[in-house]
Short mmCIF file of N, CA and C in Angstrom, two decimals:
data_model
loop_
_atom_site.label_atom_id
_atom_site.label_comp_id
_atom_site.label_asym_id
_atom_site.label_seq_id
_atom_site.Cartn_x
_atom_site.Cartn_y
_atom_site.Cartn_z
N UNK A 281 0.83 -1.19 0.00
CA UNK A 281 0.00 0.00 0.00
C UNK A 281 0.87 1.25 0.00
N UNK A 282 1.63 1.57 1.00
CA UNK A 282 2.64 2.73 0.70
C UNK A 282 3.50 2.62 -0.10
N UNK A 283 4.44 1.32 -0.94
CA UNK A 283 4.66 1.50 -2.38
C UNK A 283 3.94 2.15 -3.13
N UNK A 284 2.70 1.87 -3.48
CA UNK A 284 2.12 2.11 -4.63
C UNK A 284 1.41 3.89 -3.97
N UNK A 285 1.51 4.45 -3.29
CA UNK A 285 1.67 5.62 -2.47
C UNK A 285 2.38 6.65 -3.10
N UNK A 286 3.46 5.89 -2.74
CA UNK A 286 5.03 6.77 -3.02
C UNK A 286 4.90 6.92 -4.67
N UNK A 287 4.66 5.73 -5.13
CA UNK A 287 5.02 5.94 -6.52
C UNK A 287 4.10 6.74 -7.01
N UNK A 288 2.83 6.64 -6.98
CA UNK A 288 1.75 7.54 -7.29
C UNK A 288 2.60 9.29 -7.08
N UNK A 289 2.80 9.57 -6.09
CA UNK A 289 3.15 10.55 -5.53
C UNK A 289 4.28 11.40 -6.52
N UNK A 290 5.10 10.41 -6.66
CA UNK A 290 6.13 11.00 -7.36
C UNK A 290 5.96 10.87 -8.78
N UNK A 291 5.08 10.30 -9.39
CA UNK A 291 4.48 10.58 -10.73
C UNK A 291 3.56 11.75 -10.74
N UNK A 292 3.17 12.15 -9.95
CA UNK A 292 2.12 13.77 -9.80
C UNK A 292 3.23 14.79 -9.99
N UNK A 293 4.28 14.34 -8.89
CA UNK A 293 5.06 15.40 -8.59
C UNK A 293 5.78 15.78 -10.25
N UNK A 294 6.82 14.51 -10.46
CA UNK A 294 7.20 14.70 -11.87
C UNK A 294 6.21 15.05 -12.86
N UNK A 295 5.30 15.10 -12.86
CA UNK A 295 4.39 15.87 -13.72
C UNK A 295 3.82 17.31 -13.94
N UNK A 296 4.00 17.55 -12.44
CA UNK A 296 4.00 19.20 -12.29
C UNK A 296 5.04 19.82 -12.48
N UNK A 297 6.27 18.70 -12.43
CA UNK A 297 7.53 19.89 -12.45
C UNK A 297 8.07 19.81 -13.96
N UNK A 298 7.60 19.00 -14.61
CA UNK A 298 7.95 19.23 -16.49
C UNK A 298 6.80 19.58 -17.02
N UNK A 299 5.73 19.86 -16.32
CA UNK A 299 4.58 21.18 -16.85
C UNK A 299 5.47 22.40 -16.77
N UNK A 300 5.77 22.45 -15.32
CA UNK A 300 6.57 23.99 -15.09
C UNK A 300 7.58 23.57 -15.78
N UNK A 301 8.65 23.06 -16.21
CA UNK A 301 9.61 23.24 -17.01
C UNK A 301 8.83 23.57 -18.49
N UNK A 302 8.58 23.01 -19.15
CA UNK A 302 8.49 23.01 -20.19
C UNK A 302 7.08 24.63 -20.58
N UNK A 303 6.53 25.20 -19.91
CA UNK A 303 5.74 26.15 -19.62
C UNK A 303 6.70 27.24 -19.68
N UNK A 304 7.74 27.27 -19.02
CA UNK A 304 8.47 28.12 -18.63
C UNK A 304 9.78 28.38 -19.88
N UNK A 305 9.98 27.58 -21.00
CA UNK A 305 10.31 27.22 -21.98
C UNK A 305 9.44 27.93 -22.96
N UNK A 306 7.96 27.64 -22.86
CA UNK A 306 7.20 28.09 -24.26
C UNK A 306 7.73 29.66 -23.77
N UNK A 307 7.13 29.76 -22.89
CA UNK A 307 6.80 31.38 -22.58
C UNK A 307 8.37 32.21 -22.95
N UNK A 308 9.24 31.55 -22.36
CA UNK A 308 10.56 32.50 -22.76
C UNK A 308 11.03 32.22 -24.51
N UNK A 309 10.76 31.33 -25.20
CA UNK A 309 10.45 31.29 -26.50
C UNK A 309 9.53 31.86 -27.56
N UNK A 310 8.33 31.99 -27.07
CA UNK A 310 7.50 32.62 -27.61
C UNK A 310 7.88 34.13 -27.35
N UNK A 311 8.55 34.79 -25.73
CA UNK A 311 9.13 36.32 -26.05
C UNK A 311 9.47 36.56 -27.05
N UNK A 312 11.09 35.71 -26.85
CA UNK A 312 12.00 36.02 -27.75
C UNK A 312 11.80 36.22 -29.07
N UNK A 313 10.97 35.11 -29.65
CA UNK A 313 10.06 35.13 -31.42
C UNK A 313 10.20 36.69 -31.57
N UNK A 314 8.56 36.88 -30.89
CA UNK A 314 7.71 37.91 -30.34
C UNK A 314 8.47 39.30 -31.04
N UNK A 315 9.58 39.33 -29.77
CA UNK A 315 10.20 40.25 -29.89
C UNK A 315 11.16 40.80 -31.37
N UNK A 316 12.05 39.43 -31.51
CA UNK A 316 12.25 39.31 -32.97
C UNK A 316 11.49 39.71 -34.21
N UNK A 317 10.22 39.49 -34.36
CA UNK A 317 9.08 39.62 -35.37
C UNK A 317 8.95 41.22 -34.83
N UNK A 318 8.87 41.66 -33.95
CA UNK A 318 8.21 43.40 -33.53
C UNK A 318 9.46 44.19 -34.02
N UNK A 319 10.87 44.09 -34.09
CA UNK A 319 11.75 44.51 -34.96
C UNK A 319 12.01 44.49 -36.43
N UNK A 320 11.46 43.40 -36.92
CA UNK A 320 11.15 43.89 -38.29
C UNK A 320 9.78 44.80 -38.60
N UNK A 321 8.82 44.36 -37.48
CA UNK A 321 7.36 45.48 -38.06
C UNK A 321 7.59 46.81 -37.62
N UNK A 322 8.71 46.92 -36.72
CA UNK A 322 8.78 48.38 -37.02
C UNK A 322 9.97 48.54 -37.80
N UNK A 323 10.40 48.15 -38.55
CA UNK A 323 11.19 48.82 -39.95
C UNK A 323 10.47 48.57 -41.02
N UNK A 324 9.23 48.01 -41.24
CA UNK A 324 7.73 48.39 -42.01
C UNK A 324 7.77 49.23 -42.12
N UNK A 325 7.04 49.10 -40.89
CA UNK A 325 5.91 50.38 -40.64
C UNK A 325 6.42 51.82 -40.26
N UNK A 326 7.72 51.90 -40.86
CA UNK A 326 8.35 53.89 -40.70
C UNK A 326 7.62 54.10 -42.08
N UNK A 327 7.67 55.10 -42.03
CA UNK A 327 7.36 56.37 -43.39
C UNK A 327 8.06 55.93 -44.77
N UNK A 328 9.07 55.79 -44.77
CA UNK A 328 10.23 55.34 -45.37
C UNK A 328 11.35 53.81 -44.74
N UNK A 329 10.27 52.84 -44.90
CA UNK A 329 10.93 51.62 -44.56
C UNK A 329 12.01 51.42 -45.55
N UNK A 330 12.90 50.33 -44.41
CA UNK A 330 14.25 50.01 -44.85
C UNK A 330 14.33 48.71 -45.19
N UNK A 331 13.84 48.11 -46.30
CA UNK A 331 14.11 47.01 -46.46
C UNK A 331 15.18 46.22 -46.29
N UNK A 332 16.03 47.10 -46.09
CA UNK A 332 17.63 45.74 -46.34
C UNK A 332 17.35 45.77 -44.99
N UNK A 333 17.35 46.47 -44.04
CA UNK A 333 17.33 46.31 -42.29
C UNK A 333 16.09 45.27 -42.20
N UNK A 334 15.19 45.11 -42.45
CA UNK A 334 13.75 44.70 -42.31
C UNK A 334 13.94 42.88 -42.59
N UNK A 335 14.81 42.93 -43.69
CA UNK A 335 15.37 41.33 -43.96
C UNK A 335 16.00 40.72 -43.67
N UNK A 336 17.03 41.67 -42.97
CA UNK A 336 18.03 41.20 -42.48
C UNK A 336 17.33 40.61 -40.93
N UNK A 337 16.88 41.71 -40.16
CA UNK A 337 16.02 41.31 -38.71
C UNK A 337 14.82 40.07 -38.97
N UNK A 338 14.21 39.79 -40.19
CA UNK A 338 13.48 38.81 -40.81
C UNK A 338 14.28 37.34 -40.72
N UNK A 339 15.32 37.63 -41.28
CA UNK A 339 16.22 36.09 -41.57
C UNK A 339 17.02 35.96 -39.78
N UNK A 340 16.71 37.11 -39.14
CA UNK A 340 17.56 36.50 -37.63
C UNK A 340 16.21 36.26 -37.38
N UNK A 341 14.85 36.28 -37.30
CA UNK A 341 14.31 35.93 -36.71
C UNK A 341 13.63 34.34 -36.89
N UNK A 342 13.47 34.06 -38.57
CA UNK A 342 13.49 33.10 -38.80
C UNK A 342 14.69 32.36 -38.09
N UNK A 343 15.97 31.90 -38.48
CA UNK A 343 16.91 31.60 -37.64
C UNK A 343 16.80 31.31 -35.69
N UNK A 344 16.12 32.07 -35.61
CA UNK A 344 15.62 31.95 -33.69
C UNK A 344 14.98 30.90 -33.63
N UNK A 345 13.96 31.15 -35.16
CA UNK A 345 12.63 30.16 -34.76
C UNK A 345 13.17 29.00 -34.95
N UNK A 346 14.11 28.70 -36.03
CA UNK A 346 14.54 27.23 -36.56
C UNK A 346 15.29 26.90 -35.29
N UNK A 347 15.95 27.70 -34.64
CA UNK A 347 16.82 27.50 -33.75
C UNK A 347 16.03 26.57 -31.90
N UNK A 348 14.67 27.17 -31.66
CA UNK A 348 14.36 27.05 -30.36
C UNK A 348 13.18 25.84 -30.66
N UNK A 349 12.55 25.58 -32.17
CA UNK A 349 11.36 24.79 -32.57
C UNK A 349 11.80 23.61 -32.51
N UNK A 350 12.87 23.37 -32.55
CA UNK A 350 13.69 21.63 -31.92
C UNK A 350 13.13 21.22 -30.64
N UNK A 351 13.29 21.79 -29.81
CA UNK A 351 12.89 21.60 -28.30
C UNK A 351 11.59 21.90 -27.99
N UNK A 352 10.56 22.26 -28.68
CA UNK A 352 9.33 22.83 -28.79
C UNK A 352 8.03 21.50 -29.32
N UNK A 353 9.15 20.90 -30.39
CA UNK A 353 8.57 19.76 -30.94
C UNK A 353 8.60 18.48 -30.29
N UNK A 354 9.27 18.58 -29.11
CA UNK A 354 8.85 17.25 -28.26
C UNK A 354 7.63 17.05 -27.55
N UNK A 355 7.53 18.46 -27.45
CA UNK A 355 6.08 18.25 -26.35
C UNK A 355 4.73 19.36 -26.93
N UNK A 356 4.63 19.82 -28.57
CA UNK A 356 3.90 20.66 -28.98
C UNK A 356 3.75 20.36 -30.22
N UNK A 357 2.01 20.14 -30.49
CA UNK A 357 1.92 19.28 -31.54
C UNK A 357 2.31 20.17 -33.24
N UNK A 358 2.68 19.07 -34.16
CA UNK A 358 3.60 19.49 -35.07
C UNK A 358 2.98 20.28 -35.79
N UNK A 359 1.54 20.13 -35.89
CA UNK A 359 0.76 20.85 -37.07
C UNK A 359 0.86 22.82 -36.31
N UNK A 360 0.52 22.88 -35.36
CA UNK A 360 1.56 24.13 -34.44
C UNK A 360 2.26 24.67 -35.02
N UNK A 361 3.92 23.99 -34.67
CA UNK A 361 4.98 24.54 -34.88
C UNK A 361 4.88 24.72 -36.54
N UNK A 362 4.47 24.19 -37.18
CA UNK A 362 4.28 23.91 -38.67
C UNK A 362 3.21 25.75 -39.40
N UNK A 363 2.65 25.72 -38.62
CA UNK A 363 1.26 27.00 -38.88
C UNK A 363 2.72 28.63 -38.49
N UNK A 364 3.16 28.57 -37.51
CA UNK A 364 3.65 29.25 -37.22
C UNK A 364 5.65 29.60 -38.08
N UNK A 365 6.13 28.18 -38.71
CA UNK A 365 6.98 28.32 -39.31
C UNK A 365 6.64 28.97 -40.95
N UNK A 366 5.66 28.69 -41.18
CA UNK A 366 4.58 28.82 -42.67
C UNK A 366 4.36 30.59 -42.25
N UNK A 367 4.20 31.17 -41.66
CA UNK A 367 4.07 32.35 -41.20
C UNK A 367 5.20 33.26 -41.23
N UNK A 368 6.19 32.74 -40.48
CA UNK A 368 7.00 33.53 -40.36
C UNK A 368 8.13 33.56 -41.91
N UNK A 369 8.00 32.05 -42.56
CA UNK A 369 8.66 32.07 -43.91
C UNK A 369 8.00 33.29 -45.05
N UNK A 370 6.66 33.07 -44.56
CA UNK A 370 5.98 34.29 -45.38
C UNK A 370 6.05 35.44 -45.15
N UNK A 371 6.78 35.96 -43.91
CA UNK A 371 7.02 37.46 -43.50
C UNK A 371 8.64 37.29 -44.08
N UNK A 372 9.41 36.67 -44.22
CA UNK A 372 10.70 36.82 -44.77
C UNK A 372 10.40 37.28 -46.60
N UNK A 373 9.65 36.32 -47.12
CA UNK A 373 9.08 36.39 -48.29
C UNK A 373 9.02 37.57 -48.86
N UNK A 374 7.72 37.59 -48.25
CA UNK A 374 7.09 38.92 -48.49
C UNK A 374 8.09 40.55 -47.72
N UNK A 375 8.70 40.37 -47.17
CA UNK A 375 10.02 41.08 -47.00
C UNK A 375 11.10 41.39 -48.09
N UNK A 376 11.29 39.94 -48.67
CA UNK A 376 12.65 40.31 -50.06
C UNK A 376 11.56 40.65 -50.81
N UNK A 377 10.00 40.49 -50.76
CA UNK A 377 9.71 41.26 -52.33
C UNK A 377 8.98 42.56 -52.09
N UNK A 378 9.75 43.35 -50.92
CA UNK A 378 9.06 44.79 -50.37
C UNK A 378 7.79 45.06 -50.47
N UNK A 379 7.09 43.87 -50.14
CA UNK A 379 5.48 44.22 -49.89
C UNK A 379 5.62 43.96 -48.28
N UNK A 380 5.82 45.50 -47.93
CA UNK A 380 5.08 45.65 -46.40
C UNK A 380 3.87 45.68 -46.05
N UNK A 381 2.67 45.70 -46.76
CA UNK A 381 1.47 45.50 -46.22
C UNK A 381 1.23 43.78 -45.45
N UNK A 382 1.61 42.93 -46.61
CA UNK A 382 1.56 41.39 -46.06
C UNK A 382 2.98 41.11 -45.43
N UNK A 383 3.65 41.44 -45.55
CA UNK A 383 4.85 41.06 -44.52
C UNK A 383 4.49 41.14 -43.08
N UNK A 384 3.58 42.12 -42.57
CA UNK A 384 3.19 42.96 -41.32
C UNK A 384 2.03 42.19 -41.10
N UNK A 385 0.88 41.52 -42.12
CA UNK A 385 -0.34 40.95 -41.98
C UNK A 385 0.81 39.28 -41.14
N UNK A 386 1.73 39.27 -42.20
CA UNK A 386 2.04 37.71 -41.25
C UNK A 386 3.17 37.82 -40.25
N UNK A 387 3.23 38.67 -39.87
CA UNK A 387 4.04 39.10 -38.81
C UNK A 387 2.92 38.67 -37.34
N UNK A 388 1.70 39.76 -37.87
CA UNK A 388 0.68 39.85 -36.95
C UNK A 388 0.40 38.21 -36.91
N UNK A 389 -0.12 37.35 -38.02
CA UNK A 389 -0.93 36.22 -37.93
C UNK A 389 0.38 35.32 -37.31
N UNK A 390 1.52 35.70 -37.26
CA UNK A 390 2.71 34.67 -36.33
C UNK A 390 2.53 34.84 -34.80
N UNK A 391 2.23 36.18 -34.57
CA UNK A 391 2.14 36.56 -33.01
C UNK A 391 1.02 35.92 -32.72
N UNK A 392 -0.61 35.69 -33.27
CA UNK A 392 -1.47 35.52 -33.14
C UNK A 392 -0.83 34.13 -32.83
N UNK A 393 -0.10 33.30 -33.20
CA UNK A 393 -0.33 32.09 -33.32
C UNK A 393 0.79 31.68 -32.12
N UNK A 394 1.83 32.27 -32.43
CA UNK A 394 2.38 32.18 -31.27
C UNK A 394 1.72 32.05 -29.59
N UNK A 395 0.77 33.35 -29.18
CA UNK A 395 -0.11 33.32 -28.38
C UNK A 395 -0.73 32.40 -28.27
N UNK A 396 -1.22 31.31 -29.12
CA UNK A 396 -2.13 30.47 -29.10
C UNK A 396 -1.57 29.38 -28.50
N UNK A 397 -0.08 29.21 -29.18
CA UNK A 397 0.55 28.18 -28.81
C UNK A 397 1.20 28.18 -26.94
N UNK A 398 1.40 29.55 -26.79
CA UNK A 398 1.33 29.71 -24.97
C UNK A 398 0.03 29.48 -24.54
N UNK A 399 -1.00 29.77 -24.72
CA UNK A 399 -2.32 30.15 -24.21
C UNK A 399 -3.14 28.43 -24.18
N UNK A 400 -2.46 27.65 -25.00
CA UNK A 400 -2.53 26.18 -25.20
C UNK A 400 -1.63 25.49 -24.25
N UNK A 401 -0.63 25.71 -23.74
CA UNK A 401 0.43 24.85 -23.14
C UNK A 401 -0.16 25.10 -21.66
N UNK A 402 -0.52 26.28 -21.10
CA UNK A 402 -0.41 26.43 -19.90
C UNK A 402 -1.37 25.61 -19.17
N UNK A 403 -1.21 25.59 -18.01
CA UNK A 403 -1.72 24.72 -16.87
C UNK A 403 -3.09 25.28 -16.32
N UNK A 404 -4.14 24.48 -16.81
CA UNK A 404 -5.07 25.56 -16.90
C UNK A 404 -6.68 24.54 -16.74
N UNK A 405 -7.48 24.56 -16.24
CA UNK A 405 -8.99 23.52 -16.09
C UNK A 405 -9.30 23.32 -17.49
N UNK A 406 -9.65 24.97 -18.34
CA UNK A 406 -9.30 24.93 -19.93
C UNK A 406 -8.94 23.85 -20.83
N UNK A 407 -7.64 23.57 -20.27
CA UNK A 407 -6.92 22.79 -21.03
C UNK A 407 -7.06 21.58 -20.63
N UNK A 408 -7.04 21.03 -19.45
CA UNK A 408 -7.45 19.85 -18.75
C UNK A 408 -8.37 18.97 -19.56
N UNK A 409 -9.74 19.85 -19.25
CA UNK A 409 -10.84 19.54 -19.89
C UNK A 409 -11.20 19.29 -20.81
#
């Protein structure tokens, strides 16, 4: 009886603590994106955007994403990471061919999705349920 106690116990426990790990992972990943993607929309969105700056901050941000979506894909389903890589390839895109109107539309629809993908992971009755 207190075998099967203990073990119970420490399967809850390990379960709350690679929720919080891996929670604590999306969220400082999804910043960083975040933040990445809000540096190219504001070299859009000036008066006189700079495209070579705008592509260049585009291809580091792609690069972040390829970079942190390894560790993302163990525990976040692929069609996800997949919606959000399709996004951000299309803000690079649409970047080398100086259409800032849709570069900025999938800038926005990456953050949107990004959010979704925190707002999905967290520990929540929501999500439980």
């Amino acid at each position: 009886m207190h075998k099967e106690l203990i073990i119970s116990i420490v399967i809850v426990i390990s379960i709350f603590a690679l929720n919080y790990i891996t929670q604590n992972y999306t969220d400082k990943t999804v910043i960083e994106v975040k933040e990445y993607l809000e540096k190219v929309k504001e070299e859009l969105i000036k008066e006189e955007p700079n495209f070579k700056e705008a592509i260049i901050k585009a291809d580091k941000a792609f690069e972040k994403w390829e970079e942190l979506d390894d560790k993302l894909a163990l525990y976040i389903e692929h069609d996800e990471i997949e919606k959000v890589t399709t996004a951000i390839t299309s803000t690079v895109s649409f970047t080398k061919m100086k259409d800032e109107g849709q570069a900025v539309d999938s800038i926005d629809r990456c953050k949107y999705l990004l959010d979704h993908i925190d707002e999905r992971e967290k520990f929540a009755l929501d999500n439980i349920f």
